[in-house]
mmCIF file with all atom_site columns, C-alpha atoms in Angstrom:
data_model
loop_
_atom_site.group_PDB
_atom_site.id
_atom_site.type_symbol
_atom_site.label_atom_id
_atom_site.label_alt_id
_atom_site.label_comp_id
_atom_site.label_asym_id
_atom_site.label_entity_id
_atom_site.label_seq_id
_atom_site.pdbx_PDB_ins_code
_atom_site.Cartn_x
_atom_site.Cartn_y
_atom_site.Cartn_z
_atom_site.occupancy
_atom_site.B_iso_or_equiv
_atom_site.pdbx_formal_charge
_atom_site.auth_seq_id
_atom_site.auth_comp_id
_atom_site.auth_asym_id
_atom_site.auth_atom_id
_atom_site.pdbx_PDB_model_num
ATOM 1   C CA . UNK A 1 1   ? -8.114  -9.385  7.218   1.00 47.00 ? 1   UNK A CA 1
ATOM 2   C CA . UNK A 1 2   ? -8.771  -12.427 4.994   1.00 49.00 ? 2   UNK A CA 1
ATOM 3   C CA . UNK A 1 3   ? -6.155  -15.126 4.477   1.00 49.00 ? 3   UNK A CA 1
ATOM 4   C CA . UNK A 1 4   ? -6.122  -17.479 1.358   1.00 50.00 ? 4   UNK A CA 1
ATOM 5   C CA . UNK A 1 5   ? -3.660  -19.298 -0.438  1.00 48.00 ? 5   UNK A CA 1
ATOM 6   C CA . UNK A 1 6   ? -1.673  -17.153 -2.861  1.00 50.00 ? 6   UNK A CA 1
ATOM 7   C CA . UNK A 1 7   ? -2.855  -17.367 -6.616  1.00 49.00 ? 7   UNK A CA 1
ATOM 8   C CA . UNK A 1 8   ? -0.565  -18.252 -9.293  1.00 52.00 ? 8   UNK A CA 1
ATOM 9   C CA . UNK A 1 9   ? 0.490   -15.206 -11.496 1.00 50.00 ? 9   UNK A CA 1
ATOM 10  C CA . UNK A 1 10  ? 1.691   -15.040 -14.970 1.00 56.00 ? 10  UNK A CA 1
ATOM 11  C CA . UNK A 1 11  ? 5.367   -13.916 -15.086 1.00 58.00 ? 11  UNK A CA 1
ATOM 12  C CA . UNK A 1 12  ? 4.464   -12.197 -18.455 1.00 67.00 ? 12  UNK A CA 1
ATOM 13  C CA . UNK A 1 13  ? 2.381   -9.943  -16.562 1.00 89.00 ? 13  UNK A CA 1
ATOM 14  C CA . UNK A 1 14  ? 4.520   -8.699  -13.646 1.00 96.00 ? 14  UNK A CA 1
ATOM 15  C CA . UNK A 1 15  ? 5.470   -5.121  -13.227 1.00 97.00 ? 15  UNK A CA 1
ATOM 16  C CA . UNK A 1 16  ? 7.696   -3.688  -10.386 1.00 97.00 ? 16  UNK A CA 1
ATOM 17  C CA . UNK A 1 17  ? 9.091   -0.117  -9.798  1.00 98.00 ? 17  UNK A CA 1
ATOM 18  C CA . UNK A 1 18  ? 10.712  1.282   -7.019  1.00 98.00 ? 18  UNK A CA 1
ATOM 19  C CA . UNK A 1 19  ? 10.397  4.889   -5.479  1.00 98.00 ? 19  UNK A CA 1
ATOM 20  C CA . UNK A 1 20  ? 11.760  7.224   -2.971  1.00 97.00 ? 20  UNK A CA 1
ATOM 21  C CA . UNK A 1 21  ? 9.754   6.845   0.319   1.00 96.00 ? 21  UNK A CA 1
ATOM 22  C CA . UNK A 1 22  ? 8.229   10.570  0.078   1.00 96.00 ? 22  UNK A CA 1
ATOM 23  C CA . UNK A 1 23  ? 4.922   11.663  -0.113  1.00 95.00 ? 23  UNK A CA 1
ATOM 24  C CA . UNK A 1 24  ? 5.326   12.666  -3.833  1.00 96.00 ? 24  UNK A CA 1
ATOM 25  C CA . UNK A 1 25  ? 5.758   9.296   -4.773  1.00 97.00 ? 25  UNK A CA 1
ATOM 26  C CA . UNK A 1 26  ? 2.262   8.183   -4.090  1.00 97.00 ? 26  UNK A CA 1
ATOM 27  C CA . UNK A 1 27  ? 1.146   10.118  -7.199  1.00 97.00 ? 27  UNK A CA 1
ATOM 28  C CA . UNK A 1 28  ? 3.854   8.623   -9.204  1.00 98.00 ? 28  UNK A CA 1
ATOM 29  C CA . UNK A 1 29  ? 2.685   5.018   -7.813  1.00 98.00 ? 29  UNK A CA 1
ATOM 30  C CA . UNK A 1 30  ? -0.668  5.760   -8.712  1.00 98.00 ? 30  UNK A CA 1
ATOM 31  C CA . UNK A 1 31  ? 0.223   6.750   -12.301 1.00 98.00 ? 31  UNK A CA 1
ATOM 32  C CA . UNK A 1 32  ? 2.600   4.004   -13.045 1.00 98.00 ? 32  UNK A CA 1
ATOM 33  C CA . UNK A 1 33  ? -0.368  1.632   -11.785 1.00 98.00 ? 33  UNK A CA 1
ATOM 34  C CA . UNK A 1 34  ? -2.921  3.072   -14.170 1.00 97.00 ? 34  UNK A CA 1
ATOM 35  C CA . UNK A 1 35  ? -0.668  3.114   -17.052 1.00 97.00 ? 35  UNK A CA 1
ATOM 36  C CA . UNK A 1 36  ? 0.533   -0.678  -16.315 1.00 97.00 ? 36  UNK A CA 1
ATOM 37  C CA . UNK A 1 37  ? -2.879  -1.817  -16.185 1.00 96.00 ? 37  UNK A CA 1
ATOM 38  C CA . UNK A 1 38  ? -3.915  0.061   -19.420 1.00 96.00 ? 38  UNK A CA 1
ATOM 39  C CA . UNK A 1 39  ? -1.353  -1.707  -21.460 1.00 95.00 ? 39  UNK A CA 1
ATOM 40  C CA . UNK A 1 40  ? -2.536  -4.965  -19.678 1.00 94.00 ? 40  UNK A CA 1
ATOM 41  C CA . UNK A 1 41  ? -5.976  -4.459  -21.194 1.00 93.00 ? 41  UNK A CA 1
ATOM 42  C CA . UNK A 1 42  ? -7.717  -4.019  -18.126 1.00 93.00 ? 42  UNK A CA 1
ATOM 43  C CA . UNK A 1 43  ? -10.805 -1.895  -17.716 1.00 93.00 ? 43  UNK A CA 1
ATOM 44  C CA . UNK A 1 44  ? -11.138 1.568   -15.949 1.00 94.00 ? 44  UNK A CA 1
ATOM 45  C CA . UNK A 1 45  ? -13.253 0.221   -13.097 1.00 93.00 ? 45  UNK A CA 1
ATOM 46  C CA . UNK A 1 46  ? -10.056 -2.287  -12.020 1.00 94.00 ? 46  UNK A CA 1
ATOM 47  C CA . UNK A 1 47  ? -7.696  0.657   -12.998 1.00 95.00 ? 47  UNK A CA 1
ATOM 48  C CA . UNK A 1 48  ? -9.264  2.999   -10.948 1.00 95.00 ? 48  UNK A CA 1
ATOM 49  C CA . UNK A 1 49  ? -9.540  0.907   -7.832  1.00 95.00 ? 49  UNK A CA 1
ATOM 50  C CA . UNK A 1 50  ? -5.872  -0.678  -8.318  1.00 96.00 ? 50  UNK A CA 1
ATOM 51  C CA . UNK A 1 51  ? -4.809  2.793   -8.248  1.00 97.00 ? 51  UNK A CA 1
ATOM 52  C CA . UNK A 1 52  ? -6.570  3.653   -5.154  1.00 96.00 ? 52  UNK A CA 1
ATOM 53  C CA . UNK A 1 53  ? -5.080  0.641   -3.309  1.00 96.00 ? 53  UNK A CA 1
ATOM 54  C CA . UNK A 1 54  ? -1.787  1.471   -4.234  1.00 97.00 ? 54  UNK A CA 1
ATOM 55  C CA . UNK A 1 55  ? -2.154  5.078   -3.046  1.00 96.00 ? 55  UNK A CA 1
ATOM 56  C CA . UNK A 1 56  ? -3.406  3.875   0.363   1.00 94.00 ? 56  UNK A CA 1
ATOM 57  C CA . UNK A 1 57  ? -0.439  1.149   0.633   1.00 94.00 ? 57  UNK A CA 1
ATOM 58  C CA . UNK A 1 58  ? 2.266   3.625   -0.570  1.00 96.00 ? 58  UNK A CA 1
ATOM 59  C CA . UNK A 1 59  ? 1.071   6.163   1.642   1.00 93.00 ? 59  UNK A CA 1
ATOM 60  C CA . UNK A 1 60  ? 1.283   3.736   4.556   1.00 91.00 ? 60  UNK A CA 1
ATOM 61  C CA . UNK A 1 61  ? 4.767   2.544   3.685   1.00 92.00 ? 61  UNK A CA 1
ATOM 62  C CA . UNK A 1 62  ? 5.846   6.411   3.392   1.00 92.00 ? 62  UNK A CA 1
ATOM 63  C CA . UNK A 1 63  ? 4.211   7.786   6.842   1.00 89.00 ? 63  UNK A CA 1
ATOM 64  C CA . UNK A 1 64  ? 4.427   4.661   9.170   1.00 87.00 ? 64  UNK A CA 1
ATOM 65  C CA . UNK A 1 65  ? 7.824   3.191   7.996   1.00 88.00 ? 65  UNK A CA 1
ATOM 66  C CA . UNK A 1 66  ? 11.521  4.348   8.501   1.00 86.00 ? 66  UNK A CA 1
ATOM 67  C CA . UNK A 1 67  ? 11.742  3.718   4.554   1.00 91.00 ? 67  UNK A CA 1
ATOM 68  C CA . UNK A 1 68  ? 13.999  5.755   2.389   1.00 94.00 ? 68  UNK A CA 1
ATOM 69  C CA . UNK A 1 69  ? 12.509  3.666   -0.499  1.00 96.00 ? 69  UNK A CA 1
ATOM 70  C CA . UNK A 1 70  ? 9.648   1.468   -1.319  1.00 96.00 ? 70  UNK A CA 1
ATOM 71  C CA . UNK A 1 71  ? 9.136   -1.191  -4.055  1.00 97.00 ? 71  UNK A CA 1
ATOM 72  C CA . UNK A 1 72  ? 5.536   -1.745  -5.626  1.00 98.00 ? 72  UNK A CA 1
ATOM 73  C CA . UNK A 1 73  ? 4.848   -4.740  -7.700  1.00 97.00 ? 73  UNK A CA 1
ATOM 74  C CA . UNK A 1 74  ? 1.698   -5.415  -9.698  1.00 97.00 ? 74  UNK A CA 1
ATOM 75  C CA . UNK A 1 75  ? 1.280   -9.334  -10.784 1.00 96.00 ? 75  UNK A CA 1
ATOM 76  C CA . UNK A 1 76  ? -1.877  -10.224 -12.869 1.00 93.00 ? 76  UNK A CA 1
ATOM 77  C CA . UNK A 1 77  ? -2.925  -13.585 -12.078 1.00 90.00 ? 77  UNK A CA 1
ATOM 78  C CA . UNK A 1 78  ? -5.771  -15.924 -13.579 1.00 86.00 ? 78  UNK A CA 1
ATOM 79  C CA . UNK A 1 79  ? -8.589  -14.576 -11.456 1.00 89.00 ? 79  UNK A CA 1
ATOM 80  C CA . UNK A 1 80  ? -6.813  -11.752 -9.296  1.00 93.00 ? 80  UNK A CA 1
ATOM 81  C CA . UNK A 1 81  ? -4.627  -8.658  -9.692  1.00 96.00 ? 81  UNK A CA 1
ATOM 82  C CA . UNK A 1 82  ? -2.068  -8.691  -6.672  1.00 97.00 ? 82  UNK A CA 1
ATOM 83  C CA . UNK A 1 83  ? -0.554  -5.678  -5.386  1.00 97.00 ? 83  UNK A CA 1
ATOM 84  C CA . UNK A 1 84  ? 2.354   -5.635  -3.042  1.00 97.00 ? 84  UNK A CA 1
ATOM 85  C CA . UNK A 1 85  ? 4.425   -2.846  -1.521  1.00 96.00 ? 85  UNK A CA 1
ATOM 86  C CA . UNK A 1 86  ? 7.531   -3.483  0.231   1.00 95.00 ? 86  UNK A CA 1
ATOM 87  C CA . UNK A 1 87  ? 8.946   -1.115  2.609   1.00 93.00 ? 87  UNK A CA 1
ATOM 88  C CA . UNK A 1 88  ? 12.312  -1.037  4.774   1.00 89.00 ? 88  UNK A CA 1
ATOM 89  C CA . UNK A 1 89  ? 10.467  -1.554  7.951   1.00 78.00 ? 89  UNK A CA 1
ATOM 90  C CA . UNK A 1 90  ? 8.818   0.210   11.228  1.00 68.00 ? 90  UNK A CA 1
ATOM 91  C CA . UNK A 1 91  ? 8.176   -0.498  14.782  1.00 62.00 ? 91  UNK A CA 1
ATOM 92  C CA . UNK A 1 92  ? 4.766   -2.650  13.978  1.00 58.00 ? 92  UNK A CA 1
ATOM 93  C CA . UNK A 1 93  ? 3.003   -4.092  11.082  1.00 58.00 ? 93  UNK A CA 1
ATOM 94  C CA . UNK A 1 94  ? -0.069  -2.818  9.476   1.00 52.00 ? 94  UNK A CA 1
ATOM 95  C CA . UNK A 1 95  ? -3.503  -2.949  11.178  1.00 52.00 ? 95  UNK A CA 1
ATOM 96  C CA . UNK A 1 96  ? -6.989  -1.443  10.767  1.00 51.00 ? 96  UNK A CA 1
ATOM 97  C CA . UNK A 1 97  ? -7.880  0.898   13.393  1.00 53.00 ? 97  UNK A CA 1
ATOM 98  C CA . UNK A 1 98  ? -10.729 3.035   14.768  1.00 51.00 ? 98  UNK A CA 1
ATOM 99  C CA . UNK A 1 99  ? -10.445 6.397   13.469  1.00 45.00 ? 99  UNK A CA 1
ATOM 100 C CA . UNK A 1 100 ? -13.649 7.992   14.844  1.00 49.00 ? 100 UNK A CA 1
ATOM 101 C CA . UNK A 1 101 ? -14.159 11.304  12.975  1.00 48.00 ? 101 UNK A CA 1
ATOM 102 C CA . UNK A 1 102 ? -10.650 11.705  11.872  1.00 50.00 ? 102 UNK A CA 1
ATOM 103 C CA . UNK A 1 103 ? -10.227 11.686  8.137   1.00 49.00 ? 103 UNK A CA 1
ATOM 104 C CA . UNK A 1 104 ? -6.756  10.249  8.471   1.00 51.00 ? 104 UNK A CA 1
ATOM 105 C CA . UNK A 1 105 ? -6.154  6.544   9.141   1.00 50.00 ? 105 UNK A CA 1
ATOM 106 C CA . UNK A 1 106 ? -8.766  4.926   6.933   1.00 59.00 ? 106 UNK A CA 1
ATOM 107 C CA . UNK A 1 107 ? -6.304  3.745   4.427   1.00 70.00 ? 107 UNK A CA 1
ATOM 108 C CA . UNK A 1 108 ? -6.629  -0.075  5.682   1.00 79.00 ? 108 UNK A CA 1
ATOM 109 C CA . UNK A 1 109 ? -10.180 0.322   6.050   1.00 86.00 ? 109 UNK A CA 1
ATOM 110 C CA . UNK A 1 110 ? -10.664 1.221   2.457   1.00 87.00 ? 110 UNK A CA 1
ATOM 111 C CA . UNK A 1 111 ? -8.251  -1.672  1.143   1.00 89.00 ? 111 UNK A CA 1
ATOM 112 C CA . UNK A 1 112 ? -10.186 -4.197  3.426   1.00 88.00 ? 112 UNK A CA 1
ATOM 113 C CA . UNK A 1 113 ? -13.271 -3.066  1.820   1.00 89.00 ? 113 UNK A CA 1
ATOM 114 C CA . UNK A 1 114 ? -12.345 -3.088  -1.679  1.00 89.00 ? 114 UNK A CA 1
ATOM 115 C CA . UNK A 1 115 ? -9.840  -6.296  -1.672  1.00 90.00 ? 115 UNK A CA 1
ATOM 116 C CA . UNK A 1 116 ? -10.896 -10.073 -1.553  1.00 93.00 ? 116 UNK A CA 1
ATOM 117 C CA . UNK A 1 117 ? -7.732  -10.307 0.559   1.00 93.00 ? 117 UNK A CA 1
ATOM 118 C CA . UNK A 1 118 ? -4.861  -8.617  1.961   1.00 92.00 ? 118 UNK A CA 1
ATOM 119 C CA . UNK A 1 119 ? -2.261  -8.837  4.406   1.00 91.00 ? 119 UNK A CA 1
ATOM 120 C CA . UNK A 1 120 ? 1.417   -8.417  5.542   1.00 88.00 ? 120 UNK A CA 1
ATOM 121 C CA . UNK A 1 121 ? 4.680   -10.313 5.845   1.00 88.00 ? 121 UNK A CA 1
ATOM 122 C CA . UNK A 1 122 ? 7.897   -9.682  7.067   1.00 83.00 ? 122 UNK A CA 1
ATOM 123 C CA . UNK A 1 123 ? 10.547  -10.184 4.506   1.00 75.00 ? 123 UNK A CA 1
ATOM 124 C CA . UNK A 1 124 ? 13.361  -11.662 6.539   1.00 70.00 ? 124 UNK A CA 1
ATOM 125 C CA . UNK A 1 125 ? 15.744  -8.549  6.361   1.00 66.00 ? 125 UNK A CA 1
ATOM 126 C CA . UNK A 1 126 ? 15.059  -6.755  9.617   1.00 71.00 ? 126 UNK A CA 1
ATOM 127 C CA . UNK A 1 127 ? 12.015  -5.138  10.053  1.00 77.00 ? 127 UNK A CA 1
ATOM 128 C CA . UNK A 1 128 ? 11.414  -4.740  6.375   1.00 87.00 ? 128 UNK A CA 1
ATOM 129 C CA . UNK A 1 129 ? 7.917   -5.923  5.384   1.00 89.00 ? 129 UNK A CA 1
ATOM 130 C CA . UNK A 1 130 ? 5.769   -6.488  2.390   1.00 92.00 ? 130 UNK A CA 1
ATOM 131 C CA . UNK A 1 131 ? 1.871   -5.454  2.529   1.00 93.00 ? 131 UNK A CA 1
ATOM 132 C CA . UNK A 1 132 ? -0.252  -7.242  -0.231  1.00 94.00 ? 132 UNK A CA 1
ATOM 133 C CA . UNK A 1 133 ? -3.632  -7.052  -1.502  1.00 96.00 ? 133 UNK A CA 1
ATOM 134 C CA . UNK A 1 134 ? -5.687  -8.922  -4.050  1.00 95.00 ? 134 UNK A CA 1
ATOM 135 C CA . UNK A 1 135 ? -8.538  -7.527  -6.670  1.00 95.00 ? 135 UNK A CA 1
ATOM 136 C CA . UNK A 1 136 ? -10.749 -9.882  -8.450  1.00 91.00 ? 136 UNK A CA 1
ATOM 137 C CA . UNK A 1 137 ? -10.454 -9.568  -12.097 1.00 82.00 ? 137 UNK A CA 1
ATOM 138 C CA . UNK A 1 138 ? -14.487 -9.732  -12.066 1.00 80.00 ? 138 UNK A CA 1
ATOM 139 C CA . UNK A 1 139 ? -14.397 -6.044  -10.528 1.00 66.00 ? 139 UNK A CA 1
ATOM 140 C CA . UNK A 1 140 ? -16.703 -4.097  -12.223 1.00 53.00 ? 140 UNK A CA 1
ATOM 141 C CA . UNK A 1 141 ? -17.960 -6.648  -14.919 1.00 49.00 ? 141 UNK A CA 1
ATOM 142 C CA . UNK A 1 142 ? -21.820 -6.999  -15.042 1.00 41.00 ? 142 UNK A CA 1
ATOM 143 C CA . UNK A 1 143 ? -23.389 -9.939  -13.342 1.00 34.00 ? 143 UNK A CA 1
#
């Protein structure tokens, strides 16, 4: 997991939404992400990638925490898009694991491969945490 200083983000390009921590919320989170990035004028490559990252982070929050709700936030900065999913916590923080042949459990491997940085922070309220990831704006642009 790569750590780097947080980028500055334009408050005019910040969007947050709250959903129940249920499996059907994953598709809603993906749709809201795609819709917002389209409004912000982002191209299809970053929209698709961001939707996949949101899907993986929301799925993890739904399946691996004791949350009744999650909050997803998108922040468009000068160089990157920051995606953050806050949950109500669980017994352990997120971690990449060896899944072997199992098709489940690869979410953070996908996030790690697609993002320039990701991490997790406890929010200071019990076991609640925020898992974040950053996608470079240059994603999908020609060299």
